[in-house]
Coordinates of C-alpha atoms and ligand atoms in Angstrom, one line a residue:
X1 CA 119.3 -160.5 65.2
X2 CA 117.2 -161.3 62.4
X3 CA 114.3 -161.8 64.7
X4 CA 114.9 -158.1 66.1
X5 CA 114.8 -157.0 62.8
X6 CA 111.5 -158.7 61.7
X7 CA 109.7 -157.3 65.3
X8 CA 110.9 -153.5 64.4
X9 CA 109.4 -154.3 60.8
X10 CA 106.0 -155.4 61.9
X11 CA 106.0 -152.7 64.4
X12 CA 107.2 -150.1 62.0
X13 CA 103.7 -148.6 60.8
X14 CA 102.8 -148.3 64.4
X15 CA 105.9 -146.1 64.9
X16 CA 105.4 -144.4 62.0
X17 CA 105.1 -140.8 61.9
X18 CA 102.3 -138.3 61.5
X19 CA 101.7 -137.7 58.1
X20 CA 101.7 -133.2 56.5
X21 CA 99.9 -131.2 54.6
X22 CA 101.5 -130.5 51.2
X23 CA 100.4 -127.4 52.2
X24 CA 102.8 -127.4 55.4
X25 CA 105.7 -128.6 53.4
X26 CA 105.4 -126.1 50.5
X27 CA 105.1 -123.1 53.0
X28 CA 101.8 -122.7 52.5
X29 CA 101.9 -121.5 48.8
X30 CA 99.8 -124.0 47.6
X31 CA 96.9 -125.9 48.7
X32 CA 96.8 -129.9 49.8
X33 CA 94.7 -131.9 46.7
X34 CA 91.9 -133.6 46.8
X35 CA 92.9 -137.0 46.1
X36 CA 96.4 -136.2 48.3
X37 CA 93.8 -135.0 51.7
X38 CA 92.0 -138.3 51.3
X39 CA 95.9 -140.1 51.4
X40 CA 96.6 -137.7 54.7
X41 CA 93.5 -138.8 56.0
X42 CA 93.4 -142.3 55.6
X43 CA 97.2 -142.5 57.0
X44 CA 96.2 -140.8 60.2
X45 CA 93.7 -142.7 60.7
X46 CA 95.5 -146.3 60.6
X47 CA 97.0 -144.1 63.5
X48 CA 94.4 -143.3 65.9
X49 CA 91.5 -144.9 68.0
X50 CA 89.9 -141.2 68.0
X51 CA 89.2 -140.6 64.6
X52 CA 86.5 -142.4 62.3
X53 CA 86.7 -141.2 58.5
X54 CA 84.2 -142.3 56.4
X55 CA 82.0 -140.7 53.1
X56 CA 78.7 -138.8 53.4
X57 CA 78.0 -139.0 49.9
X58 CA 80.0 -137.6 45.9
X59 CA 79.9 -134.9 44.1
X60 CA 79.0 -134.7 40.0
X61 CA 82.1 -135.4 39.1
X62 CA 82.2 -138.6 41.7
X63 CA 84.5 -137.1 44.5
X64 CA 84.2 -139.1 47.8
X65 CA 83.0 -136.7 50.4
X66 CA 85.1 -137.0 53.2
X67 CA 84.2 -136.7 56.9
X68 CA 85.8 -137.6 60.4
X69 CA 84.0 -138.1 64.0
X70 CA 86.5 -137.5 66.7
X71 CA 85.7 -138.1 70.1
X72 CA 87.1 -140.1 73.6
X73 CA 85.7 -142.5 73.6
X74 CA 85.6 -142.7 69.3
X75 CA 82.3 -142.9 68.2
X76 CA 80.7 -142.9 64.2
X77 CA 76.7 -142.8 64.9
X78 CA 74.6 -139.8 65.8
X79 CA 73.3 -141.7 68.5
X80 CA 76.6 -142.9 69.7
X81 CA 77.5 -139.4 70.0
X82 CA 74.2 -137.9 71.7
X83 CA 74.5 -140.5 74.3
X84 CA 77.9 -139.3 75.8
X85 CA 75.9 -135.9 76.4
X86 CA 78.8 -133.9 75.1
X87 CA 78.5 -130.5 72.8
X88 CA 78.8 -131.6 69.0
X89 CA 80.4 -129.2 67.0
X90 CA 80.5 -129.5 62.8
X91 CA 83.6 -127.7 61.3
X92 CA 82.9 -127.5 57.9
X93 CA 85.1 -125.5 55.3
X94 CA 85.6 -125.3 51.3
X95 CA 81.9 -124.8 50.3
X96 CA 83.5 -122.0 47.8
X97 CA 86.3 -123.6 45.9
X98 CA 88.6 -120.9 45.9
X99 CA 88.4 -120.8 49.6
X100 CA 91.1 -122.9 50.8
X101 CA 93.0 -121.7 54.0
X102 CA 90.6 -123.2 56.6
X103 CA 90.1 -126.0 54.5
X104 CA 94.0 -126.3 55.2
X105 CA 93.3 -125.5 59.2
X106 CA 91.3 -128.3 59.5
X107 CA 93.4 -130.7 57.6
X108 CA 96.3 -129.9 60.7
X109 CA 93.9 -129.6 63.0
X110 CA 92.3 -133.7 62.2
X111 CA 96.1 -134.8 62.6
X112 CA 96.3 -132.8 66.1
X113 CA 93.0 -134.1 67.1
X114 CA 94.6 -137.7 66.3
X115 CA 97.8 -136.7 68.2
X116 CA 98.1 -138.3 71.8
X117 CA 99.0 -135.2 74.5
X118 CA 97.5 -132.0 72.1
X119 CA 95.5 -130.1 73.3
X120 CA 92.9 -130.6 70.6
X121 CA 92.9 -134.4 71.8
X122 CA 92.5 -133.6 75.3
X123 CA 89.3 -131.7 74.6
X124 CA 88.2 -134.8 73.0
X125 CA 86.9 -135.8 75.8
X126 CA 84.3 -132.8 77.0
X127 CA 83.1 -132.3 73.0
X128 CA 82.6 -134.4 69.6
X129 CA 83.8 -132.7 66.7
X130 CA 82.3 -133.8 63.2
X131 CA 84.7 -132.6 60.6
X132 CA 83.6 -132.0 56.9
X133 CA 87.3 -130.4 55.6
X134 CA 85.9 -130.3 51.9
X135 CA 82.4 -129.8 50.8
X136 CA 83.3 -128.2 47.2
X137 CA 86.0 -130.6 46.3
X138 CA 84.8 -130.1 42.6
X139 CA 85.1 -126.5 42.5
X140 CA 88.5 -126.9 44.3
X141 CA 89.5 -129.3 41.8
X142 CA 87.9 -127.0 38.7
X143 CA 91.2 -126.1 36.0
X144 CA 92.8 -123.8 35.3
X145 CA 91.8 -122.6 38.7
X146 CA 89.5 -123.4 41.6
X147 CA 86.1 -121.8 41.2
X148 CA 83.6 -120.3 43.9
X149 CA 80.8 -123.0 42.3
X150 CA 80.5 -126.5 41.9
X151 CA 81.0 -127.8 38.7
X152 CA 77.9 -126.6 37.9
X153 CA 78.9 -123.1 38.6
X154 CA 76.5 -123.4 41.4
X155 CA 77.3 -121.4 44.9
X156 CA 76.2 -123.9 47.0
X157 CA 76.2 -121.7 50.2
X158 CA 73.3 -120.1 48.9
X159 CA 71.8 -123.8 48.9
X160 CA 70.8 -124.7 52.3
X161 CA 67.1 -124.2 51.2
X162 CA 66.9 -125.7 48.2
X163 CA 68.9 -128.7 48.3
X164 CA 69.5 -129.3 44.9
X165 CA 73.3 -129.6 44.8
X166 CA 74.6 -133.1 45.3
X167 CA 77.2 -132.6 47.8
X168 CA 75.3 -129.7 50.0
X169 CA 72.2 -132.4 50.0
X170 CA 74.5 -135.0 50.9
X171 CA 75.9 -132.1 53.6
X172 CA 72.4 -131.1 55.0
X173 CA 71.9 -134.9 55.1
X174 CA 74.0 -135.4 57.5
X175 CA 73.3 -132.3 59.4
X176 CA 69.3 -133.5 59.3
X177 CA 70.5 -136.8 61.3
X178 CA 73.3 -135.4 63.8
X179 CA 71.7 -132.3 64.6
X180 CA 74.7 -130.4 66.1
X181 CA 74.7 -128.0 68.7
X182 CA 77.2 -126.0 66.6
X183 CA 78.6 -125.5 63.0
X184 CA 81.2 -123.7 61.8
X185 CA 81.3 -122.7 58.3
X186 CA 84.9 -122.1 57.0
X187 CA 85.6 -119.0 54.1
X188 CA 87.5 -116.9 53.1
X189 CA 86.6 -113.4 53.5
X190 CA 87.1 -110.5 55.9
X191 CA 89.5 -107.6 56.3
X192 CA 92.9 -106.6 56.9
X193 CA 94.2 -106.5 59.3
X194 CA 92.7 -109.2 60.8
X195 CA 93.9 -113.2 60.4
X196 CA 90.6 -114.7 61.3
X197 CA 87.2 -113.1 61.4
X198 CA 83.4 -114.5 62.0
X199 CA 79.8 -114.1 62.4
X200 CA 77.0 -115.7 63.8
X201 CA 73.6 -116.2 62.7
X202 CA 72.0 -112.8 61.8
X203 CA 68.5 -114.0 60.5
X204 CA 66.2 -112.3 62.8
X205 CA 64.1 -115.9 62.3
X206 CA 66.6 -118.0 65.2
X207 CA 66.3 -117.4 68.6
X208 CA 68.7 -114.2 69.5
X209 CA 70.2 -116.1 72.0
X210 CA 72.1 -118.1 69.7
X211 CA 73.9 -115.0 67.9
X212 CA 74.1 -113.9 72.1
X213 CA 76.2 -116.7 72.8
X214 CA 78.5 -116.8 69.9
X215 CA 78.9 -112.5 70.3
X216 CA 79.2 -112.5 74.2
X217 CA 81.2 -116.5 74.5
X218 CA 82.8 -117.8 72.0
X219 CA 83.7 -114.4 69.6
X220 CA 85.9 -112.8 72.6
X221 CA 87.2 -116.3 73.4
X222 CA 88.4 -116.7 70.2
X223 CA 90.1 -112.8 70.7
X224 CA 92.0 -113.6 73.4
X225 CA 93.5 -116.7 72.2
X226 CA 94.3 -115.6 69.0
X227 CA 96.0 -112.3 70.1
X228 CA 98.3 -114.5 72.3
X229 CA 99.6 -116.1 69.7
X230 CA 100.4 -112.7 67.9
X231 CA 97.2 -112.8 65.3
X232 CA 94.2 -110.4 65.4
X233 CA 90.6 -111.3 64.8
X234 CA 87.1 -109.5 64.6
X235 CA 83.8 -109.9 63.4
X236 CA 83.1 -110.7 59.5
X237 CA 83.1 -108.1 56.5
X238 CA 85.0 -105.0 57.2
X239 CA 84.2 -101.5 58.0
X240 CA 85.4 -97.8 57.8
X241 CA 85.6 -95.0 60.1
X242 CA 81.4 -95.1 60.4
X243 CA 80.7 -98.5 60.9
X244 CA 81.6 -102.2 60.7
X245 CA 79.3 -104.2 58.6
X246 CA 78.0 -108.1 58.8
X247 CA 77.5 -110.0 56.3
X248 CA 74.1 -111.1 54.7
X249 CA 71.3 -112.8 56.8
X250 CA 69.7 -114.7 54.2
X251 CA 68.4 -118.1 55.0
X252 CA 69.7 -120.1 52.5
X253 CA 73.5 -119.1 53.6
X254 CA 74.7 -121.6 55.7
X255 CA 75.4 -120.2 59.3
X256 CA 71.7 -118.2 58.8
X257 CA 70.2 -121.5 58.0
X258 CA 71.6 -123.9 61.1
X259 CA 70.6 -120.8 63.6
X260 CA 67.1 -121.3 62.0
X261 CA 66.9 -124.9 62.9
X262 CA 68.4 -124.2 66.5
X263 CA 72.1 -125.3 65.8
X264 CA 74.7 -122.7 66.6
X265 CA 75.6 -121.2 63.1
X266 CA 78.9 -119.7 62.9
X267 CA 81.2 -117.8 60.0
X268 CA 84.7 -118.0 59.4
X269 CA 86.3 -116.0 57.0
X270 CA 89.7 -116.0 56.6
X271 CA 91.2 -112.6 55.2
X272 CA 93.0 -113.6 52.2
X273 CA 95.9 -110.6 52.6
X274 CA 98.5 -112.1 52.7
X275 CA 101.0 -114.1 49.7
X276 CA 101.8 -116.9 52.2
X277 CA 99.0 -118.1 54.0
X278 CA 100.3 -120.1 56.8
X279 CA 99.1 -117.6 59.4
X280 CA 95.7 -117.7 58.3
X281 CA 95.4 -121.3 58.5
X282 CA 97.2 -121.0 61.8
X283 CA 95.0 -118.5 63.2
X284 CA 91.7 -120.2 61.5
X285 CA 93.3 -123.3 63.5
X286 CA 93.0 -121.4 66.9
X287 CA 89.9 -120.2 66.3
X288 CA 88.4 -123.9 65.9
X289 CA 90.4 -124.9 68.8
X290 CA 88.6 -122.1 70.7
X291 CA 85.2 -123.2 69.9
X292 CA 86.0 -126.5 71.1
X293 CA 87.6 -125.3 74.3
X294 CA 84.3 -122.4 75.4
X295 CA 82.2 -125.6 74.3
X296 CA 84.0 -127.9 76.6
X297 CA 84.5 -125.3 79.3
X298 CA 80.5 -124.0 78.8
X299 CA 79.1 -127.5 78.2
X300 CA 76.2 -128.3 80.4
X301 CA 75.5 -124.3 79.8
X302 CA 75.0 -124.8 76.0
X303 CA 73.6 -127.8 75.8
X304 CA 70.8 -126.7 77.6
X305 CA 70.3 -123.4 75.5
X306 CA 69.8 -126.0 72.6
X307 CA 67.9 -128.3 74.5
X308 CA 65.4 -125.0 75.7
X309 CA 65.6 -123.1 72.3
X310 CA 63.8 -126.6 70.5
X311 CA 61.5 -127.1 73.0
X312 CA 60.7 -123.6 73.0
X313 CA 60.2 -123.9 69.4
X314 CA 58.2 -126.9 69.1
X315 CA 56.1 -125.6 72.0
X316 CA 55.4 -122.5 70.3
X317 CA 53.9 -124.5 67.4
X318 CA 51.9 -126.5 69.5
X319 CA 50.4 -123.3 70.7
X320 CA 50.3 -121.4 67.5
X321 CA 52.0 -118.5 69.3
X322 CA 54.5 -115.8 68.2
X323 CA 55.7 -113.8 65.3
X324 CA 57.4 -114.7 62.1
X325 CA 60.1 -112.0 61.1
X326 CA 58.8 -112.4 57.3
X327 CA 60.4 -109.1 55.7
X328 CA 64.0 -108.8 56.5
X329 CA 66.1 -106.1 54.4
X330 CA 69.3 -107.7 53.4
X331 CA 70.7 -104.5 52.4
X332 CA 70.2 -102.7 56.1
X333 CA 71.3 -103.8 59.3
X334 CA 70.7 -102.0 62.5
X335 CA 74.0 -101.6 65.4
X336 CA 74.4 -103.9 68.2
X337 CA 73.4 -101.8 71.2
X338 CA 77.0 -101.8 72.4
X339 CA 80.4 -99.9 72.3
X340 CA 82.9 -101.6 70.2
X341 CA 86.5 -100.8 68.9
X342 CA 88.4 -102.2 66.2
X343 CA 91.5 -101.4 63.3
X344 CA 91.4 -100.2 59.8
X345 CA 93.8 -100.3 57.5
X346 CA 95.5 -96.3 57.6
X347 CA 94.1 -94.3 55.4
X348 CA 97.7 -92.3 54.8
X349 CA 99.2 -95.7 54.4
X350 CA 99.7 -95.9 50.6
X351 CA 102.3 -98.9 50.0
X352 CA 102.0 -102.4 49.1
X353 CA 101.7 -104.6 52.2
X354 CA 100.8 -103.0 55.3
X355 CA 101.9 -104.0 58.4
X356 CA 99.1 -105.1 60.7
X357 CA 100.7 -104.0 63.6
X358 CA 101.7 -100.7 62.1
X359 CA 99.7 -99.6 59.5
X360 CA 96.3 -99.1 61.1
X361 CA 94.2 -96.8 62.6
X362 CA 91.8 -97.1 65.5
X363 CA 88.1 -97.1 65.5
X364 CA 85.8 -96.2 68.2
X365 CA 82.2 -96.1 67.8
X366 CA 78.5 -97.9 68.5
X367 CA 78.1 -98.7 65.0
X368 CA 78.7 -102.8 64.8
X369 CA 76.0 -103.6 61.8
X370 CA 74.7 -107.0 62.5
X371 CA 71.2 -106.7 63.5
X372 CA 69.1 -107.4 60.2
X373 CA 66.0 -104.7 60.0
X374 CA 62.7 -106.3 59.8
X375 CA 60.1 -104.8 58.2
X376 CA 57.3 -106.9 58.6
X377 CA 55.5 -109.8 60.7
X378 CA 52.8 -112.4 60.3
X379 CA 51.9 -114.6 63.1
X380 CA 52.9 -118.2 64.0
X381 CA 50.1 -120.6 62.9
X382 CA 49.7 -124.2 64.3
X383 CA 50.3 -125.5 60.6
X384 CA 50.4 -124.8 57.0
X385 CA 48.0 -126.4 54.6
X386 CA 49.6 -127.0 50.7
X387 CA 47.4 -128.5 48.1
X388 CA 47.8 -132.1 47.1
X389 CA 49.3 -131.6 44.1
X390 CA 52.1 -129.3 45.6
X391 CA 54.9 -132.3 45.4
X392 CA 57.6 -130.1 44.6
X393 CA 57.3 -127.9 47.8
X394 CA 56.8 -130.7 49.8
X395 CA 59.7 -132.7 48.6
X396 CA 62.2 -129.4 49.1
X397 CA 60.4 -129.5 53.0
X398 CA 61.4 -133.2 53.5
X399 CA 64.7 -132.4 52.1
X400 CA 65.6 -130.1 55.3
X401 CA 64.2 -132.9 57.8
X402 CA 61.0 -131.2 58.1
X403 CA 58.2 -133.6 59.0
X404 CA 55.1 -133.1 56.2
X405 CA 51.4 -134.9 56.7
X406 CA 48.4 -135.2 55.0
X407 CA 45.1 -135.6 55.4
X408 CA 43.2 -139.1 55.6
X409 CA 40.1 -138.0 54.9
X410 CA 38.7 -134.7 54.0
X411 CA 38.3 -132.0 56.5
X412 CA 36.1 -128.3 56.1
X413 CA 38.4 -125.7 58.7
X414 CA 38.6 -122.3 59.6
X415 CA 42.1 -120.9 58.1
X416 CA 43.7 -118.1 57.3
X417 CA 44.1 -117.3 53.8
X418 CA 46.3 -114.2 52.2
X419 CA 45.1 -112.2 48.9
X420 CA 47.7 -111.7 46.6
X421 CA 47.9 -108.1 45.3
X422 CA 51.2 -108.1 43.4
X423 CA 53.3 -111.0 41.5
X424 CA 56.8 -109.9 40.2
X425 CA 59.8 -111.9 39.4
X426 CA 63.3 -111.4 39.9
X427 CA 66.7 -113.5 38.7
X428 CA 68.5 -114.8 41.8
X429 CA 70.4 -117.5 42.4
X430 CA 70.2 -119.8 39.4
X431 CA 66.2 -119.1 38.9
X432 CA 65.9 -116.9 35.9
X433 CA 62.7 -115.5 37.7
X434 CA 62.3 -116.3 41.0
X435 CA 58.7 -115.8 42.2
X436 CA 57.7 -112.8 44.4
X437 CA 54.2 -112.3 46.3
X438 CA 53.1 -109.4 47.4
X439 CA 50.2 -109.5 49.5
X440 CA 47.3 -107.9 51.5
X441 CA 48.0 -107.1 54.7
X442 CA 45.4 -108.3 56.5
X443 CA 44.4 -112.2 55.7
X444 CA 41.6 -113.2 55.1
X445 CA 39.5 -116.3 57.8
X446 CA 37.6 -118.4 55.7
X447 CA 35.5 -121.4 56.2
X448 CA 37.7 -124.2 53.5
X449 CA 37.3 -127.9 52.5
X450 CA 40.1 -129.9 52.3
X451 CA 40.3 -133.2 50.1
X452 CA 42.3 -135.9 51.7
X453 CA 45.9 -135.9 50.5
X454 CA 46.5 -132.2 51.3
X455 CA 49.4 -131.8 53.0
X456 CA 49.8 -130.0 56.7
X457 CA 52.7 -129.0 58.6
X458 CA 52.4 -128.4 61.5
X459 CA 55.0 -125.6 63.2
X460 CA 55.4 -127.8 66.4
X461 CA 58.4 -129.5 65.5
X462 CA 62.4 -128.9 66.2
X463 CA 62.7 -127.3 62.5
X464 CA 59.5 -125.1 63.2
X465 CA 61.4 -121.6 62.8
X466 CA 62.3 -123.3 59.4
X467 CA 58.8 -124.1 58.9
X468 CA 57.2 -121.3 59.1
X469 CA 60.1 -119.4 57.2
X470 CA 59.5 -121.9 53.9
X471 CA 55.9 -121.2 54.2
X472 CA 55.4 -118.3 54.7
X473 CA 55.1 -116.5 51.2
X474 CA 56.9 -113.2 51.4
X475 CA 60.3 -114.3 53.1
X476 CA 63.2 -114.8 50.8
X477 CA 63.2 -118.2 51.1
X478 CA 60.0 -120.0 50.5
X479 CA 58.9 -122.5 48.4
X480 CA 56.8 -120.1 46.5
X481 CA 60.0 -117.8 45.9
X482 CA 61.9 -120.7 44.3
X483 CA 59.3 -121.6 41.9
X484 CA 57.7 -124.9 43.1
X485 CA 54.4 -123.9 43.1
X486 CA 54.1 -121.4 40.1
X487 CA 51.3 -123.3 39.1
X488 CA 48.6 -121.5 41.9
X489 CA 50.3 -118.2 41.2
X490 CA 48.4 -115.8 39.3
X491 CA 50.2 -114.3 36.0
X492 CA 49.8 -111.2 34.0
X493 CA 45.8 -110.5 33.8
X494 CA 45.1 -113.3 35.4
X495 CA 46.1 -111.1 38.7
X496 CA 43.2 -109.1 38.7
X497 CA 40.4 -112.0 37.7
X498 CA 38.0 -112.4 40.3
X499 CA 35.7 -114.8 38.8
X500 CA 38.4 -117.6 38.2
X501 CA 39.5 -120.3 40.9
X502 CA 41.3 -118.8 43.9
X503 CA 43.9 -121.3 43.4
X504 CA 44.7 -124.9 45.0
X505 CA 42.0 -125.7 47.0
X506 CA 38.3 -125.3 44.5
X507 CA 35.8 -124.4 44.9
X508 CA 35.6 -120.9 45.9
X509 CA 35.7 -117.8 43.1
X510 CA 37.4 -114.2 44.4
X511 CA 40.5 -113.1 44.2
X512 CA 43.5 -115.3 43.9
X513 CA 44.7 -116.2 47.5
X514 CA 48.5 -117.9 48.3
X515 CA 48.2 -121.2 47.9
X516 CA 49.7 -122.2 51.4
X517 CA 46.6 -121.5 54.0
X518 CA 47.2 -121.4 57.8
X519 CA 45.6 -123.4 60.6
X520 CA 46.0 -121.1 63.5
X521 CA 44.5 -123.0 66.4
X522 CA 45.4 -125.9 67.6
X523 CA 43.3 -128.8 66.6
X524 CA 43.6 -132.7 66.2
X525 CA 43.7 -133.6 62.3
X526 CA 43.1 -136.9 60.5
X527 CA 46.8 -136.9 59.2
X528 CA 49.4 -139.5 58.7
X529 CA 53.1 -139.1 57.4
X530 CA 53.5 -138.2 53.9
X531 CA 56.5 -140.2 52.7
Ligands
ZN601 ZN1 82.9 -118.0 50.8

């Protein structure tokens, strides 16, 4: 008897059940804390051989950054995972503290990933999924109530670029050494009357069929799963009887940014209109569950779009061919060349909570705004030259994996240089004056010596579309624009002096040129890594 007793103690935490959300038990009025998710976490885990939880890095405040690799067979390296040659897929959510109900998804999903016989689990083994349920837990944490920023009040989904921001470093970090095929960023955002909505990549920059496959795969995927189970989804924002509208396409937002570097970027917003949000996070649940599935079911299919779209890139590099998108209007999207039908909220309807089922009306129309407009284009080079001195630019290129070189020993080529006509400023993100070029529109091909130490990047690598949109100086995102190399940039009267230095390089007197030159030909260099 008393031996019976003792066995059914030591087996007792292997018995044991699966642990909930506070946000399940509470009816999903209030969210799961920090401190409680790591708890959850850690107790499914002493449950599971799928599941490895470990830290990618802290935030300010010291919050342990939590993230789990689940997969059949488990694995916990990059290279671990890219050697069973199965889709990986990062769910990420929580980047805006306020924005919790994926967050909460993903907490049930881990447990039903861990859970022997789901059907999460048995898709463990076609794909790997890297799951990142909190990337704000600072701003979620923030009193009296979560905020949108860190806890420096920073929106760190507008810092894929920059990097500056512990935790999104510590994020892109990891990104930089698992390189997924897929990542989905979890919000909340959207309109009634749908429970889940999303987006793909909409920088004209990534390879269009990227956007194609989540618009024409996964998106109706996800439809039909989640109306089955009685919810309703569509794209991200919302529209009216005109049009329905996508979201920005600026690079430094995160599902722009991963398209850019060939990963499948995906939004998921989860329309906050309703009191109890246990839908939402069941819907957003679904909708995860649907990526995984049209990844397992699509496998050999998408991996070899990735595989193609970053060898195309780095080709194209090598060659010094194609066209950089370099003036994209955030404000203006074109339609998707395609018919598309979706529900407003009924413009008669003038109570308190409308019924999604009831209290809609029904759009038809060709007017689904995703497509960026571009209004401008410079051609691919074979690599960028930046001064020696530019260590600032350089060390926000090395932060996004980008490989950087310099010259051994000096060098006179034929480059492409542009003339700057117009400086201005402008307060964006947390720059107080972000700087602008404006420029001639033709370039100018000069004959330039180089001193060793200047640094060249060449396009030809995996992160070329990145590349060229970081150094090229009139996208929205380049290094120029955030201020790292303000010190070639002419100011004031300086802008029209065309006896002074042209900036950067020497030598030469004329009017001021960008201080990031092109190499457009291919040509063997003198370079080694610049560390
Ligand atoms: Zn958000």
């Amino acid at each position: 008897m008393a031996v019976a007793v003792l066995i059914g103690a030591l087996a007792a935490p292997l018995s044991a059940q699966m642990p909930q959300t506070s946000f399940e038990t509470n009816g999903g009025t209030a969210y799961t804390p920090h401190l409680e998710m790591w708890d959850y976490l850690q107790d499914i885990a002493s449950q599971t051989t799928v599941m490895y939880l470990d830290s990618y890095g802290q935030t300010f405040q010291g919050r342990d950054l939590p993230y789990m690799v689940f997969s059949k067979p488990q694995v916990s390296t990059p290279q671990e995972a890219w050697s069973l040659n199965r889709p990986i897929l990062f769910f990420n959510a929580n980047v805006h503290g306020g924005e919790r109900t994926l967050r909460e998804s993903l907490l049930i999903l881990a447990r039903e990933l861990a859970t022997e016989g789901t059907e999460p689990n048995r898709l463990l083994e076609d794909v790997v999924v890297v799951m990142a349920p909190q990337i704000n837990p600072d701003g979620f944490e923030a009193q009296p109530r979560s905020t949108r920023g860190n806890s420096w009040g920073i929106d760190m989904n507008r810092d894929w670029v920059k990097r500056e921001q512990a935790s999104l470093r510590a994020y892109g970090e990891l990104g930089n050494e698992w390189s997924p095929h897929l990542l989905v960023d979890g919000h909340n955002g959207g309109a009634f009357p749908y429970h889940i909505t999303y987006q793909c990549t909409s920088h004209p920059g990534a390879d269009v069929r990227l956007t194609d496959w989540c618009d024409f795969g996964i998106f109706p995927a996800i439809d039909e799963r989640v109306e089955a189970a009685g919810y309703k989804s569509w794209f991200y924002t919302g529209g009216n009887e005109t049009e329905w509208r996508g979201g920005g396409s600026q690079v430094r937002i995160g599902r722009n940014y991963n398209g850019l570097v060939n990963t499948i970027g995906i939004l998921f917003e989860s329309p906050g209109w309703q009191d109890d949000q246990t839908a939402a996070a069941d819907a957003g649940k679904l909708a995860y569950i649907d990526v995984m599935e049209h990844s397992a079911d699509n496998a050999a299919a998408m991996m070899e779009l990735i595989r193609d779209a970053r060898i195309q890139t780095i080709e194209m590099g090598m060659r010094g061919e194609g066209q950089i998108p370099v003036l994209v209007d955030n404000n203006d999207y074109e339609p998707q060349d395609r018919t598309i039908t979706y529900e407003i909220r009924d413009p008669e309807f003038d109570g308190e909570n409308p019924d999604p089922f009831r209290d809609v009306i029904t759009v038809t129309n060709n007017r689904l705004m995703t497509k960026a407009v571009v209004r401008g284009y410079r051609d691919l080079p074979y690599a960028y030259i930046l001064p020696r001195q530019a260590i600032d630019a350089v060390a926000m290129l090395q932060r996004n994996g980008i490989t950087v070189e310099k010259l051994t020993r000096p060098v006179t080529l034929t480059v492409e240089a542009y003339e700057i006509t117009g400086v201005d400023f402008e307060a964006q993100y947390d720059h107080a004056a972000t700087t602008n070029l404006t420029l001639a529109a033709e370039p100018l091909t000069m004959e330039e010596d180089y001193p060793a130490g200047s640094y060249v990047v060449r396009t030809g690598q995996v992160r070329g579309r990145l590349v060229a949109h970081m150094l090229e100086p009139e996208t929205e995102d380049n290094v120029i624009t955030w201020n790292t190399m303000d010190a070639w940039i002419p100011f004031g009267e300086v802008l029209g002096d065309t006896e002074g230095p042209r900036g950067g390089f020497g030598g030469n007197q004329g009017p001021p040129l960008a201080p990031i030159h092109k190499l457009m030909t291919p040509l063997p260099l003198p370079l080694q890594v610049a560390r």
